[in-house]
């Protein structure tokens, strides 16, 4: 229940050696099957499946391990935990927090997969799971507006919350942490997610800069739903965020990110 009271959790990212012991053949990371997913969750969502975009994003990071090594990483909508567990096992982040919503016990499913791999001996140093429901951003915005109205302030109506919005509520610790890298894959599959994800990113990427800044690497399958891509990238711009195609590199005028936010190909094809 997103409205229930929670004790704030504090996350602290410290320096860690990027030289971690890895066996010549690492223990495999396993995801429990559909029957286990149905037994754990009370709502069926996309989180029970490892999507191709997660595998593509993992390949991208393996080709550029310096983007992850020694950094404080936050994964949004971690689902099965496939991407985050591989990053933790193979690429030595200083800390990595995998997040999911509590609704439908999605967080329970994520945590179950992580703990099952730990019991099997997979080294997952500095990996945690945590609740993060994107609706909390809207709840905080509504709370800020109500507080502003009650106090007679005139600055509570800024669309999208933005960087100046005060961090309050159940995810204050996540918002206040100096994340160095945010990751996610195929997170937009309905209108609610398309509207809420850019607002959350506006808070996360603007809330704390850090010496190296904050970037998100997001593997997104284009053209899956009509108009979602156009509206999603327009919403990113409305939050003051910019985006570029990182990989595969666009070739000439064919495919990839087009002018003025137009899209004509698949950034991460399935």
Short mmCIF file of C-alpha atoms in Angstrom, two decimals:
data_model
loop_
_atom_site.label_atom_id
_atom_site.label_comp_id
_atom_site.label_asym_id
_atom_site.label_seq_id
_atom_site.Cartn_x
_atom_site.Cartn_y
_atom_site.Cartn_z
CA UNK A 1 0.00 0.00 0.00
CA UNK A 2 1.73 3.17 -1.19
CA UNK A 3 -0.06 5.26 1.41
CA UNK A 4 1.09 3.37 4.49
CA UNK A 5 3.68 4.87 6.83
CA UNK A 6 7.28 3.78 6.45
CA UNK A 7 10.46 4.44 8.32
CA UNK A 8 12.98 6.20 6.06
CA UNK A 9 15.91 4.05 5.01
CA UNK A 10 19.34 5.59 4.65
CA UNK A 11 21.60 4.62 1.77
CA UNK A 12 25.25 5.47 1.81
CA UNK A 13 27.52 4.82 -1.14
CA UNK A 14 31.16 4.40 -0.24
CA UNK A 15 34.26 3.69 -2.24
CA UNK A 16 35.01 0.07 -2.93
CA UNK A 17 37.74 -1.76 -4.75
CA UNK A 18 36.84 -2.43 -8.36
CA UNK A 19 38.99 -5.56 -8.31
CA UNK A 20 36.62 -8.24 -7.11
CA UNK A 21 37.34 -11.95 -7.12
CA UNK A 22 35.57 -13.68 -9.97
CA UNK A 23 35.89 -17.42 -10.59
CA UNK A 24 36.93 -18.38 -14.09
CA UNK A 25 33.42 -19.71 -14.63
CA UNK A 26 31.00 -17.67 -12.48
CA UNK A 27 28.09 -19.41 -10.84
CA UNK A 28 25.05 -18.87 -13.05
CA UNK A 29 22.30 -16.48 -12.04
CA UNK A 30 18.98 -18.28 -12.15
CA UNK A 31 15.47 -16.84 -12.25
CA UNK A 32 12.67 -18.89 -10.74
CA UNK A 33 9.98 -20.18 -13.07
CA UNK A 34 6.47 -18.95 -13.89
CA UNK A 35 4.87 -21.22 -11.31
CA UNK A 36 7.00 -19.65 -8.57
CA UNK A 37 6.14 -16.17 -9.85
CA UNK A 38 2.42 -16.91 -9.71
CA UNK A 39 2.74 -18.33 -6.22
CA UNK A 40 4.49 -15.20 -4.89
CA UNK A 41 2.71 -12.32 -6.61
CA UNK A 42 -0.92 -11.28 -6.28
CA UNK A 43 -0.93 -9.23 -9.51
CA UNK A 44 0.52 -10.43 -12.78
CA UNK A 45 2.71 -7.80 -14.42
CA UNK A 46 5.69 -7.77 -16.77
CA UNK A 47 8.04 -8.48 -13.85
CA UNK A 48 7.85 -12.24 -14.15
CA UNK A 49 9.87 -12.40 -17.34
CA UNK A 50 13.42 -11.51 -18.39
CA UNK A 51 12.95 -9.20 -21.37
CA UNK A 52 15.36 -8.91 -24.26
CA UNK A 53 16.04 -5.25 -23.46
CA UNK A 54 17.62 -6.26 -20.13
CA UNK A 55 19.95 -8.65 -21.92
CA UNK A 56 20.92 -5.98 -24.46
CA UNK A 57 21.63 -3.44 -21.72
CA UNK A 58 23.76 -6.00 -19.88
CA UNK A 59 25.77 -6.59 -23.08
CA UNK A 60 26.24 -2.82 -23.39
CA UNK A 61 27.64 -2.53 -19.85
CA UNK A 62 29.87 -5.56 -20.32
CA UNK A 63 31.38 -3.78 -23.31
CA UNK A 64 31.92 -0.65 -21.18
CA UNK A 65 32.48 -1.92 -17.61
CA UNK A 66 33.89 1.39 -16.44
CA UNK A 67 30.39 2.85 -16.50
CA UNK A 68 29.47 0.59 -13.56
CA UNK A 69 32.68 -0.27 -11.70
CA UNK A 70 33.06 1.61 -8.43
CA UNK A 71 29.80 3.50 -8.91
CA UNK A 72 26.66 3.78 -6.83
CA UNK A 73 23.87 2.29 -8.96
CA UNK A 74 20.08 2.40 -8.73
CA UNK A 75 17.92 0.11 -10.86
CA UNK A 76 14.29 1.03 -11.49
CA UNK A 77 11.63 -1.61 -12.06
CA UNK A 78 14.10 -4.44 -11.50
CA UNK A 79 11.49 -7.18 -12.00
CA UNK A 80 13.25 -10.53 -11.74
CA UNK A 81 16.54 -8.90 -10.72
CA UNK A 82 18.31 -10.35 -13.78
CA UNK A 83 20.09 -7.16 -14.85
CA UNK A 84 21.02 -5.89 -11.39
CA UNK A 85 22.33 -9.24 -10.18
CA UNK A 86 24.58 -9.59 -13.22
CA UNK A 87 25.92 -6.07 -12.72
CA UNK A 88 26.61 -6.83 -9.06
CA UNK A 89 28.28 -10.16 -9.79
CA UNK A 90 30.38 -9.13 -12.78
CA UNK A 91 31.06 -5.37 -12.82
CA UNK A 92 31.85 -4.37 -9.22
CA UNK A 93 29.63 -1.38 -8.44
CA UNK A 94 30.38 0.22 -5.07
CA UNK A 95 26.71 -0.29 -4.23
CA UNK A 96 23.65 -1.34 -6.19
CA UNK A 97 20.04 -1.07 -5.08
CA UNK A 98 17.37 -2.90 -7.05
CA UNK A 99 13.90 -1.40 -6.67
CA UNK A 100 10.35 -2.54 -7.29
CA UNK A 101 6.87 -1.60 -6.19
CA UNK A 102 5.36 -3.38 -3.21
CA UNK A 103 1.95 -3.62 -4.87
CA UNK A 104 1.15 -7.16 -5.93
CA UNK A 105 4.25 -8.33 -3.99
CA UNK A 106 6.50 -7.38 -6.90
CA UNK A 107 9.22 -6.49 -4.39
CA UNK A 108 8.78 -9.89 -2.74
CA UNK A 109 9.33 -11.61 -6.08
CA UNK A 110 12.48 -9.59 -6.74
CA UNK A 111 13.86 -10.29 -3.26
CA UNK A 112 13.06 -14.00 -3.59
CA UNK A 113 15.18 -14.28 -6.74
CA UNK A 114 18.07 -12.38 -5.15
CA UNK A 115 18.06 -14.51 -2.00
CA UNK A 116 17.76 -17.76 -3.97
CA UNK A 117 20.90 -16.88 -5.92
CA UNK A 118 22.72 -15.89 -2.75
CA UNK A 119 21.86 -19.25 -1.18
CA UNK A 120 23.22 -20.94 -4.30
CA UNK A 121 26.55 -19.19 -3.71
CA UNK A 122 26.36 -16.43 -6.32
CA UNK A 123 28.49 -13.53 -5.02
CA UNK A 124 26.26 -10.46 -4.87
CA UNK A 125 28.33 -7.99 -2.83
CA UNK A 126 26.84 -4.65 -1.95
CA UNK A 127 23.47 -5.50 -3.52
CA UNK A 128 20.19 -4.55 -1.83
CA UNK A 129 16.52 -4.54 -2.74
CA UNK A 130 14.16 -1.72 -1.82
CA UNK A 131 10.62 -0.50 -2.42
CA UNK A 132 10.11 2.29 -4.92
CA UNK A 133 6.64 2.95 -6.27
CA UNK A 134 6.57 5.60 -8.98
CA UNK A 135 3.21 6.83 -7.66
CA UNK A 136 5.02 8.23 -4.63
CA UNK A 137 6.19 11.15 -6.78
CA UNK A 138 2.60 12.14 -7.50
CA UNK A 139 1.65 11.72 -3.84
CA UNK A 140 4.49 14.02 -2.81
CA UNK A 141 3.52 16.59 -5.41
CA UNK A 142 -0.06 16.57 -4.17
CA UNK A 143 1.19 16.88 -0.59
CA UNK A 144 3.43 19.80 -1.54
CA UNK A 145 0.53 21.55 -3.28
CA UNK A 146 -1.74 21.07 -0.26
CA UNK A 147 1.00 22.34 2.06
CA UNK A 148 1.61 25.33 -0.17
CA UNK A 149 -2.08 26.19 -0.27
CA UNK A 150 -2.38 25.90 3.49
CA UNK A 151 0.58 28.21 4.05
CA UNK A 152 -0.45 30.69 1.42
CA UNK A 153 2.61 30.10 -0.75
CA UNK A 154 2.30 30.65 -4.47
CA UNK A 155 5.06 28.33 -5.66
CA UNK A 156 3.37 24.97 -5.25
CA UNK A 157 2.06 24.63 -8.78
CA UNK A 158 5.22 23.89 -10.72
CA UNK A 159 4.42 21.09 -13.10
CA UNK A 160 6.21 17.82 -12.49
CA UNK A 161 7.73 18.72 -9.12
CA UNK A 162 11.18 19.47 -10.54
CA UNK A 163 14.52 19.73 -8.83
CA UNK A 164 13.37 22.21 -6.20
CA UNK A 165 10.59 20.00 -4.81
CA UNK A 166 11.25 19.04 -1.21
CA UNK A 167 12.04 15.38 -0.58
CA UNK A 168 9.50 13.94 1.81
CA UNK A 169 7.62 10.72 2.40
CA UNK A 170 8.64 7.08 2.13
CA UNK A 171 11.39 7.46 -0.48
CA UNK A 172 13.26 10.41 1.00
CA UNK A 173 16.39 8.27 1.45
CA UNK A 174 16.44 7.23 -2.20
CA UNK A 175 15.93 10.79 -3.42
CA UNK A 176 18.63 12.17 -1.15
CA UNK A 177 21.30 9.64 -2.13
CA UNK A 178 24.06 10.67 -4.53
CA UNK A 179 23.42 8.05 -7.18
CA UNK A 180 26.05 7.98 -9.88
CA UNK A 181 24.17 5.75 -12.31
CA UNK A 182 20.49 4.90 -12.80
CA UNK A 183 19.53 1.96 -15.00
CA UNK A 184 16.36 0.36 -16.30
CA UNK A 185 15.02 -1.67 -19.21
CA UNK A 186 11.64 -1.73 -20.95
CA UNK A 187 9.84 0.17 -18.20
CA UNK A 188 7.19 1.82 -20.37
CA UNK A 189 4.36 -0.53 -21.28
CA UNK A 190 1.22 1.40 -20.29
CA UNK A 191 0.01 4.99 -20.13
CA UNK A 192 0.52 5.25 -16.38
CA UNK A 193 4.18 4.27 -16.62
CA UNK A 194 4.70 6.54 -19.60
CA UNK A 195 3.42 9.48 -17.56
CA UNK A 196 5.07 8.66 -14.20
CA UNK A 197 8.57 7.49 -15.18
CA UNK A 198 9.72 10.89 -16.56
CA UNK A 199 8.52 12.60 -13.38
CA UNK A 200 10.46 10.15 -11.25
CA UNK A 201 13.56 10.63 -13.40
CA UNK A 202 13.20 14.37 -13.03
CA UNK A 203 13.49 13.92 -9.28
CA UNK A 204 16.27 11.34 -9.32
CA UNK A 205 18.54 12.91 -11.91
CA UNK A 206 18.14 16.46 -10.60
CA UNK A 207 18.06 15.84 -6.86
CA UNK A 208 21.81 15.36 -6.35
CA UNK A 209 24.52 16.02 -8.91
CA UNK A 210 27.67 14.46 -7.51
CA UNK A 211 31.17 14.98 -8.84
CA UNK A 212 30.57 12.87 -11.95
CA UNK A 213 26.95 13.83 -12.43
CA UNK A 214 24.00 11.46 -12.74
CA UNK A 215 23.08 9.65 -15.92
CA UNK A 216 20.51 7.00 -16.74
CA UNK A 217 21.06 4.23 -19.23
CA UNK A 218 17.71 2.92 -20.36
CA UNK A 219 17.11 0.10 -22.86
CA UNK A 220 13.86 0.93 -24.60
CA UNK A 221 12.05 -0.97 -27.33
CA UNK A 222 10.68 1.56 -29.76
CA UNK A 223 7.44 1.35 -31.71
CA UNK A 224 5.90 -1.21 -29.39
CA UNK A 225 2.89 0.99 -28.67
CA UNK A 226 1.45 3.72 -30.84
CA UNK A 227 2.24 7.24 -29.56
CA UNK A 228 3.94 6.05 -26.32
CA UNK A 229 7.43 6.82 -27.62
CA UNK A 230 6.45 10.31 -28.74
CA UNK A 231 4.70 11.09 -25.45
CA UNK A 232 7.42 9.52 -23.30
CA UNK A 233 10.28 11.48 -24.83
CA UNK A 234 8.24 14.67 -24.83
CA UNK A 235 7.61 14.12 -21.12
CA UNK A 236 11.36 13.72 -20.53
CA UNK A 237 11.97 17.08 -22.17
CA UNK A 238 9.20 18.64 -20.07
CA UNK A 239 11.19 17.58 -17.00
CA UNK A 240 14.27 19.39 -18.32
CA UNK A 241 16.00 16.12 -19.24
CA UNK A 242 17.91 15.49 -22.45
CA UNK A 243 18.43 12.13 -24.11
CA UNK A 244 20.75 10.67 -26.73
CA UNK A 245 20.98 7.31 -28.41
CA UNK A 246 23.98 5.60 -26.83
CA UNK A 247 24.00 2.26 -28.61
CA UNK A 248 23.70 0.97 -31.21
CA UNK A 249 24.99 4.10 -32.89
CA UNK A 250 22.56 5.51 -35.48
CA UNK A 251 23.78 5.19 -39.07
CA UNK A 252 23.08 8.15 -41.34
CA UNK A 253 19.41 9.01 -41.55
CA UNK A 254 18.12 5.49 -41.07
CA UNK A 255 16.81 4.32 -37.71
CA UNK A 256 17.40 5.54 -34.21
CA UNK A 257 16.44 8.91 -32.76
CA UNK A 258 15.29 11.30 -35.42
CA UNK A 259 15.03 15.08 -35.43
CA UNK A 260 12.75 16.76 -32.93
CA UNK A 261 12.06 13.57 -31.03
CA UNK A 262 10.86 11.54 -34.02
CA UNK A 263 11.71 7.83 -33.98
CA UNK A 264 11.98 5.59 -36.98
CA UNK A 265 13.73 2.49 -35.72
CA UNK A 266 14.27 0.28 -32.70
CA UNK A 267 16.85 1.48 -30.23
CA UNK A 268 17.06 -1.93 -28.58
CA UNK A 269 15.23 -4.40 -30.84
CA UNK A 270 13.93 -7.59 -29.33
#
